[in-house]
Amino acid sequence: MTIAGTRSAGTSVNDWNCSCCALDPLTASASGQSTRRLWLVLGLLILLWIAELSIGSWSHSLSLLADAGHLFADVGALLLTLAASWFARRPAAGRATFGHWRVELLAALANGFGLLAIAALIAWEAVERFHFPEPVLSLPLLLGAGLGLLVNGLNLKLLHKHSAHDLNLQGAFLHVVADVASSVGILVAALVIYGLHWLWIDAVASLMIACLTGLSALPLIWNSLEVLLNYAPRSVDPALVREFLESSPGVCQVQKLHIWSIASNRAGLCAQLAIKPLTAAERDRLQSQLQAELSHAFGIQDSTLQLTNRFAIGAETLHPLLEGSLRAQISTTTTTTLSGLVRGCQEITS
């Protein structure tokens, strides 16, 4: 996807033709596939949540009930993610000139803080269980842990392939990673309780679930904040982009270079380039070549380049006070010169 962003000096803003907010078919297809995977994961999590809640209540296992609470939060987070994914696909209109891409980032950020809240609640309940232990039925606990490991392993496989380039899927993937670790911990706790009758291991497993849940939230929160703060993507080095533009034939200077993340998998760029005098056809060809190379080499799909004659950049940057002083000096010099010419003519005439 490219942007016809070339503009010569004196061209009006209305002459810009920008397509950075259009949803291309490739992106729409990938987004639809991600949504289908999320719905499938959601259905499996709901079934697992019902099973763990029932078995946890029967076996009096805090770790299994904690995992059921975690799953309940996962279900809510996935519903929020699906709603955000649907809303983000709405086209740009009205005041939403960039579209609604960042709704997904807000959902990812909410998921991260939700995970932290769940971790704190589970840790609190685990500490309480240390002080007031309860008998735990190990065989039902073992059944619930095995079922959780099976379902979460399947969800992990469904989300792993596409989670690296989508913050929404990354958020869901991190939820499932924490769920898998929780299931492993519960399974170990069930075996220890069955073999050694150590009831306190159930509280230890709950604390482990709390720690993993909290740690899995931190990367998601930070990655979301980086995009919302308009940081350049980690995959793009602004210094290398500037070096590439400055070394391109026909480009004399690069000014006002800005690179940011439009969404978790979309990068944007705008820059003002001072170029040597070129014909209109040569300018268009240079602009197209630069945008194609930015997309191919740096993964920047949306780039707006303002190509300006190298003598035009900075031509009107004089401070108003200096500009007024300069005009006064020019006016005084002109008046003095004219007065001298008049006197000279009078002397010749006389």
Short mmCIF file of C-alpha atoms in Angstrom, two decimals, residues 49-348:
data_model
loop_
_atom_site.label_atom_id
_atom_site.label_comp_id
_atom_site.label_asym_id
_atom_site.label_seq_id
_atom_site.Cartn_x
_atom_site.Cartn_y
_atom_site.Cartn_z
CA TRP A 49 -14.09 -22.59 32.71
CA ILE A 50 -17.35 -24.42 33.47
CA ALA A 51 -15.47 -27.70 34.03
CA GLU A 52 -12.78 -26.18 36.30
CA LEU A 53 -15.31 -24.21 38.35
CA SER A 54 -17.34 -27.36 38.96
CA ILE A 55 -14.36 -29.61 39.74
CA GLY A 56 -12.67 -26.92 41.86
CA SER A 57 -15.78 -26.50 44.02
CA TRP A 58 -16.05 -30.27 44.40
CA SER A 59 -12.38 -30.83 45.29
CA HIS A 60 -11.99 -27.65 47.47
CA SER A 61 -8.85 -26.78 45.48
CA LEU A 62 -7.90 -23.10 45.58
CA SER A 63 -5.46 -23.54 42.69
CA LEU A 64 -8.19 -24.94 40.44
CA LEU A 65 -10.68 -22.27 41.51
CA ALA A 66 -7.99 -19.63 40.94
CA ASP A 67 -7.42 -21.01 37.46
CA ALA A 68 -11.17 -20.95 36.86
CA GLY A 69 -11.18 -17.29 37.90
CA HIS A 70 -8.30 -16.67 35.54
CA LEU A 71 -10.24 -18.37 32.76
CA PHE A 72 -13.28 -16.20 33.49
CA ALA A 73 -11.09 -13.13 33.04
CA ASP A 74 -9.70 -14.66 29.85
CA VAL A 75 -13.21 -15.05 28.49
CA GLY A 76 -13.99 -11.41 29.27
CA ALA A 77 -10.70 -10.29 27.74
CA LEU A 78 -11.32 -12.26 24.56
CA LEU A 79 -14.81 -10.82 24.22
CA LEU A 80 -13.27 -7.36 24.57
CA THR A 81 -10.63 -8.26 21.99
CA LEU A 82 -13.22 -9.53 19.49
CA ALA A 83 -15.31 -6.39 19.92
CA ALA A 84 -12.21 -4.26 19.38
CA SER A 85 -11.22 -6.26 16.28
CA TRP A 86 -14.66 -5.73 14.78
CA PHE A 87 -14.61 -2.02 15.58
CA ALA A 88 -11.07 -1.57 14.22
CA ARG A 89 -12.13 -2.81 10.78
CA ARG A 90 -14.57 0.06 10.36
CA PRO A 91 -13.38 2.44 7.62
CA ALA A 92 -12.04 5.91 8.32
CA ALA A 93 -14.85 8.45 8.36
CA GLY A 94 -15.67 11.84 9.81
CA ARG A 95 -13.26 12.86 12.54
CA ALA A 96 -11.71 9.37 12.65
CA THR A 97 -9.33 10.16 9.79
CA PHE A 98 -6.88 7.43 10.86
CA GLY A 99 -9.62 4.85 11.16
CA HIS A 100 -10.12 2.86 14.36
CA TRP A 101 -6.93 0.80 14.46
CA ARG A 102 -5.97 1.81 17.97
CA VAL A 103 -9.15 0.48 19.54
CA GLU A 104 -7.36 -2.88 19.46
CA LEU A 105 -4.46 -1.34 21.39
CA LEU A 106 -6.81 -0.06 24.08
CA ALA A 107 -8.27 -3.57 24.36
CA ALA A 108 -4.77 -5.05 24.64
CA LEU A 109 -3.89 -2.53 27.34
CA ALA A 110 -7.07 -3.36 29.25
CA ASN A 111 -6.20 -7.07 28.98
CA GLY A 112 -2.77 -6.40 30.48
CA PHE A 113 -4.09 -4.47 33.47
CA GLY A 114 -6.82 -7.08 33.91
CA LEU A 115 -4.15 -9.77 34.19
CA LEU A 116 -2.36 -7.77 36.89
CA ALA A 117 -5.59 -7.43 38.88
CA ILE A 118 -6.25 -11.18 38.62
CA ALA A 119 -2.69 -11.95 39.76
CA ALA A 120 -3.12 -9.76 42.85
CA LEU A 121 -6.44 -11.42 43.75
CA ILE A 122 -5.05 -14.96 43.36
CA ALA A 123 -1.99 -14.10 45.47
CA TRP A 124 -4.21 -12.71 48.23
CA GLU A 125 -6.35 -15.86 48.29
CA ALA A 126 -3.24 -18.08 48.33
CA VAL A 127 -1.84 -16.29 51.39
CA GLU A 128 -5.19 -16.74 53.11
CA ARG A 129 -5.12 -20.46 52.31
CA PHE A 130 -1.70 -20.76 54.01
CA HIS A 131 -3.27 -19.52 57.24
CA PHE A 132 -6.50 -21.49 56.88
CA PRO A 133 -5.75 -24.73 54.98
CA GLU A 134 -8.60 -26.91 53.71
CA PRO A 135 -8.63 -30.59 52.70
CA VAL A 136 -8.28 -31.11 48.95
CA LEU A 137 -9.51 -34.08 46.90
CA SER A 138 -6.52 -35.01 44.78
CA LEU A 139 -8.17 -37.21 42.12
CA PRO A 140 -10.76 -34.62 40.96
CA LEU A 141 -7.97 -32.04 41.06
CA LEU A 142 -5.85 -34.29 38.86
CA LEU A 143 -8.74 -34.66 36.41
CA GLY A 144 -9.29 -30.89 36.23
CA ALA A 145 -5.58 -30.19 35.73
CA GLY A 146 -5.29 -32.75 32.93
CA LEU A 147 -8.35 -31.35 31.16
CA GLY A 148 -7.00 -27.81 31.50
CA LEU A 149 -3.62 -28.79 30.09
CA LEU A 150 -5.26 -30.46 27.08
CA VAL A 151 -7.55 -27.54 26.20
CA ASN A 152 -4.93 -24.85 26.83
CA GLY A 153 -2.37 -26.73 24.76
CA LEU A 154 -4.82 -26.77 21.85
CA ASN A 155 -5.49 -23.04 22.26
CA LEU A 156 -1.76 -22.37 22.35
CA LYS A 157 -1.35 -24.10 19.00
CA LEU A 158 -4.22 -22.12 17.49
CA LEU A 159 -2.78 -18.74 18.49
CA HIS A 160 0.98 -19.24 18.28
CA LYS A 161 1.43 -18.77 14.52
CA HIS A 162 -0.17 -15.32 14.26
CA SER A 163 0.56 -13.82 17.69
CA ALA A 164 3.95 -12.27 16.83
CA HIS A 165 2.53 -9.50 14.60
CA ASP A 166 -0.84 -8.77 16.23
CA LEU A 167 -1.10 -7.24 19.71
CA ASN A 168 -4.63 -8.54 20.13
CA LEU A 169 -3.58 -12.12 19.35
CA GLN A 170 -0.45 -11.57 21.41
CA GLY A 171 -2.64 -10.64 24.37
CA ALA A 172 -4.77 -13.75 23.92
CA PHE A 173 -1.64 -15.86 23.42
CA LEU A 174 -0.10 -14.58 26.68
CA HIS A 175 -3.33 -15.40 28.49
CA VAL A 176 -3.14 -18.97 27.17
CA VAL A 177 0.58 -19.29 28.02
CA ALA A 178 -0.27 -18.37 31.60
CA ASP A 179 -3.12 -20.90 31.49
CA VAL A 180 -0.80 -23.68 30.30
CA ALA A 181 1.69 -22.90 33.06
CA SER A 182 -1.16 -22.86 35.56
CA SER A 183 -2.38 -26.25 34.38
CA VAL A 184 1.12 -27.71 34.75
CA GLY A 185 1.41 -26.29 38.26
CA ILE A 186 -2.00 -27.64 39.25
CA LEU A 187 -1.11 -31.05 37.81
CA VAL A 188 2.09 -31.17 39.87
CA ALA A 189 0.19 -30.05 42.97
CA ALA A 190 -2.43 -32.75 42.43
CA LEU A 191 0.26 -35.45 42.16
CA VAL A 192 2.02 -34.19 45.32
CA ILE A 193 -1.24 -34.07 47.27
CA TYR A 194 -2.18 -37.55 46.05
CA GLY A 195 1.22 -39.07 46.88
CA LEU A 196 2.44 -37.07 49.92
CA HIS A 197 -0.75 -35.44 51.27
CA TRP A 198 0.91 -32.00 51.42
CA LEU A 199 -2.13 -29.72 51.41
CA TRP A 200 -0.04 -26.54 51.46
CA ILE A 201 1.20 -27.31 47.94
CA ASP A 202 -2.20 -26.17 46.65
CA ALA A 203 -1.51 -22.66 47.97
CA VAL A 204 2.01 -22.76 46.50
CA ALA A 205 0.56 -23.65 43.09
CA SER A 206 -1.86 -20.74 43.43
CA LEU A 207 1.02 -18.32 44.13
CA MET A 208 2.84 -19.66 41.09
CA ILE A 209 -0.25 -19.00 38.98
CA ALA A 210 -0.39 -15.44 40.35
CA CYS A 211 3.27 -14.77 39.51
CA LEU A 212 3.00 -16.15 35.98
CA THR A 213 -0.19 -14.20 35.37
CA GLY A 214 1.39 -10.93 36.49
CA LEU A 215 4.62 -11.46 34.56
CA SER A 216 2.75 -12.29 31.35
CA ALA A 217 0.93 -8.95 31.56
CA LEU A 218 4.02 -6.70 31.64
CA PRO A 219 5.20 -7.15 27.99
CA LEU A 220 1.65 -6.68 26.73
CA ILE A 221 1.21 -3.43 28.66
CA TRP A 222 4.58 -2.04 27.57
CA ASN A 223 4.10 -2.95 23.89
CA SER A 224 0.67 -1.30 23.88
CA LEU A 225 2.03 1.86 25.51
CA GLU A 226 4.86 2.08 22.96
CA VAL A 227 2.35 2.18 20.11
CA LEU A 228 0.04 4.64 21.88
CA LEU A 229 3.03 6.92 22.56
CA ASN A 230 3.89 6.90 18.83
CA TYR A 231 7.25 5.22 19.29
CA ALA A 232 8.94 3.95 16.15
CA PRO A 233 8.43 0.18 15.77
CA ARG A 234 11.21 -1.92 17.26
CA SER A 235 11.78 -3.48 13.86
CA VAL A 236 12.59 -0.07 12.31
CA ASP A 237 15.74 1.93 13.08
CA PRO A 238 15.05 5.63 12.33
CA ALA A 239 18.78 6.28 11.83
CA LEU A 240 18.95 3.63 9.10
CA VAL A 241 15.84 5.03 7.43
CA ARG A 242 17.34 8.53 7.41
CA GLU A 243 20.61 7.16 6.02
CA PHE A 244 18.73 5.35 3.26
CA LEU A 245 16.76 8.45 2.26
CA GLU A 246 19.81 10.74 2.32
CA SER A 247 21.82 8.32 0.17
CA SER A 248 19.09 8.00 -2.46
CA PRO A 249 19.95 9.59 -5.85
CA GLY A 250 18.32 12.98 -6.22
CA VAL A 251 17.79 13.56 -2.48
CA CYS A 252 19.89 16.37 -1.00
CA GLN A 253 18.51 16.63 2.53
CA VAL A 254 16.00 14.94 4.86
CA GLN A 255 13.96 17.03 7.26
CA LYS A 256 11.04 16.39 9.63
CA LEU A 257 11.39 12.60 9.55
CA HIS A 258 8.73 10.93 11.71
CA ILE A 259 8.19 7.19 12.07
CA TRP A 260 5.46 5.71 14.25
CA SER A 261 3.25 2.66 14.71
CA ILE A 262 -0.27 3.16 13.41
CA ALA A 263 -1.20 -0.18 14.97
CA SER A 264 0.72 -3.18 16.24
CA ASN A 265 1.44 -4.42 12.71
CA ARG A 266 1.31 -1.18 10.69
CA ALA A 267 4.08 1.43 10.51
CA GLY A 268 3.75 4.96 9.18
CA LEU A 269 6.32 7.52 8.01
CA CYS A 270 6.29 11.12 6.90
CA ALA A 271 9.26 13.20 5.82
CA GLN A 272 10.21 16.35 3.95
CA LEU A 273 12.89 15.76 1.33
CA ALA A 274 14.94 18.46 -0.38
CA ILE A 275 15.71 17.24 -3.88
CA LYS A 276 17.66 18.53 -6.84
CA PRO A 277 15.67 20.10 -9.71
CA LEU A 278 13.71 17.38 -11.51
CA THR A 279 10.91 17.19 -14.03
CA ALA A 280 7.43 16.22 -12.86
CA ALA A 281 7.84 12.71 -14.24
CA GLU A 282 11.21 12.28 -12.53
CA ARG A 283 9.76 13.48 -9.22
CA ASP A 284 6.90 10.99 -9.44
CA ARG A 285 9.31 8.18 -10.30
CA LEU A 286 11.61 9.07 -7.39
CA GLN A 287 8.71 9.22 -4.96
CA SER A 288 7.38 5.83 -6.08
CA GLN A 289 10.82 4.23 -5.83
CA LEU A 290 11.40 5.57 -2.32
CA GLN A 291 8.01 4.40 -1.08
CA ALA A 292 8.46 0.95 -2.59
CA GLU A 293 11.89 0.59 -0.98
CA LEU A 294 10.59 1.80 2.40
CA SER A 295 7.90 -0.87 2.27
CA HIS A 296 10.25 -3.64 1.09
CA ALA A 297 13.34 -2.93 3.21
CA PHE A 298 11.79 -1.52 6.40
CA GLY A 299 8.20 -2.81 6.37
CA ILE A 300 6.76 0.72 6.38
CA GLN A 301 3.48 0.32 4.50
CA ASP A 302 2.20 3.90 4.84
CA SER A 303 4.66 6.62 3.84
CA THR A 304 4.03 10.26 2.99
CA LEU A 305 6.92 12.07 1.30
CA GLN A 306 6.94 15.79 0.59
CA LEU A 307 9.44 16.44 -2.21
CA THR A 308 10.56 20.07 -2.29
CA ASN A 309 13.18 21.97 -4.27
CA ARG A 310 16.30 22.13 -2.11
CA PHE A 311 16.32 25.95 -2.27
CA ALA A 312 12.72 26.16 -1.04
CA ILE A 313 13.29 24.41 2.31
CA GLY A 314 13.91 26.98 4.99
CA ALA A 315 13.46 29.91 2.60
CA GLU A 316 10.74 31.42 4.77
CA THR A 317 12.03 30.50 8.21
CA LEU A 318 13.26 34.04 9.06
CA HIS A 319 12.06 35.27 12.44
CA PRO A 320 9.42 38.05 12.10
CA LEU A 321 11.55 40.55 14.06
CA LEU A 322 14.58 39.86 11.88
CA GLU A 323 12.40 39.92 8.81
CA GLY A 324 11.06 43.37 9.75
CA SER A 325 14.55 44.65 10.49
CA LEU A 326 15.79 43.32 7.16
CA ARG A 327 12.96 45.00 5.32
CA ALA A 328 13.72 48.29 7.10
CA GLN A 329 17.37 48.02 6.10
CA ILE A 330 16.44 47.33 2.48
CA SER A 331 13.99 50.25 2.52
CA THR A 332 16.61 52.62 4.01
CA THR A 333 19.26 51.50 1.52
CA THR A 334 16.86 51.96 -1.38
CA THR A 335 15.86 55.47 -0.22
CA THR A 336 19.50 56.51 0.22
CA THR A 337 20.40 55.23 -3.24
CA LEU A 338 17.50 57.05 -4.89
CA SER A 339 18.37 60.30 -3.07
CA GLY A 340 21.96 60.06 -4.31
CA LEU A 341 20.80 59.53 -7.88
CA VAL A 342 18.49 62.56 -7.71
CA ARG A 343 21.27 64.80 -6.40
CA GLY A 344 23.63 63.57 -9.11
CA CYS A 345 21.09 64.36 -11.82
CA GLN A 346 20.53 67.84 -10.39
CA GLU A 347 24.29 68.57 -10.42
CA ILE A 348 24.60 67.42 -14.03
#
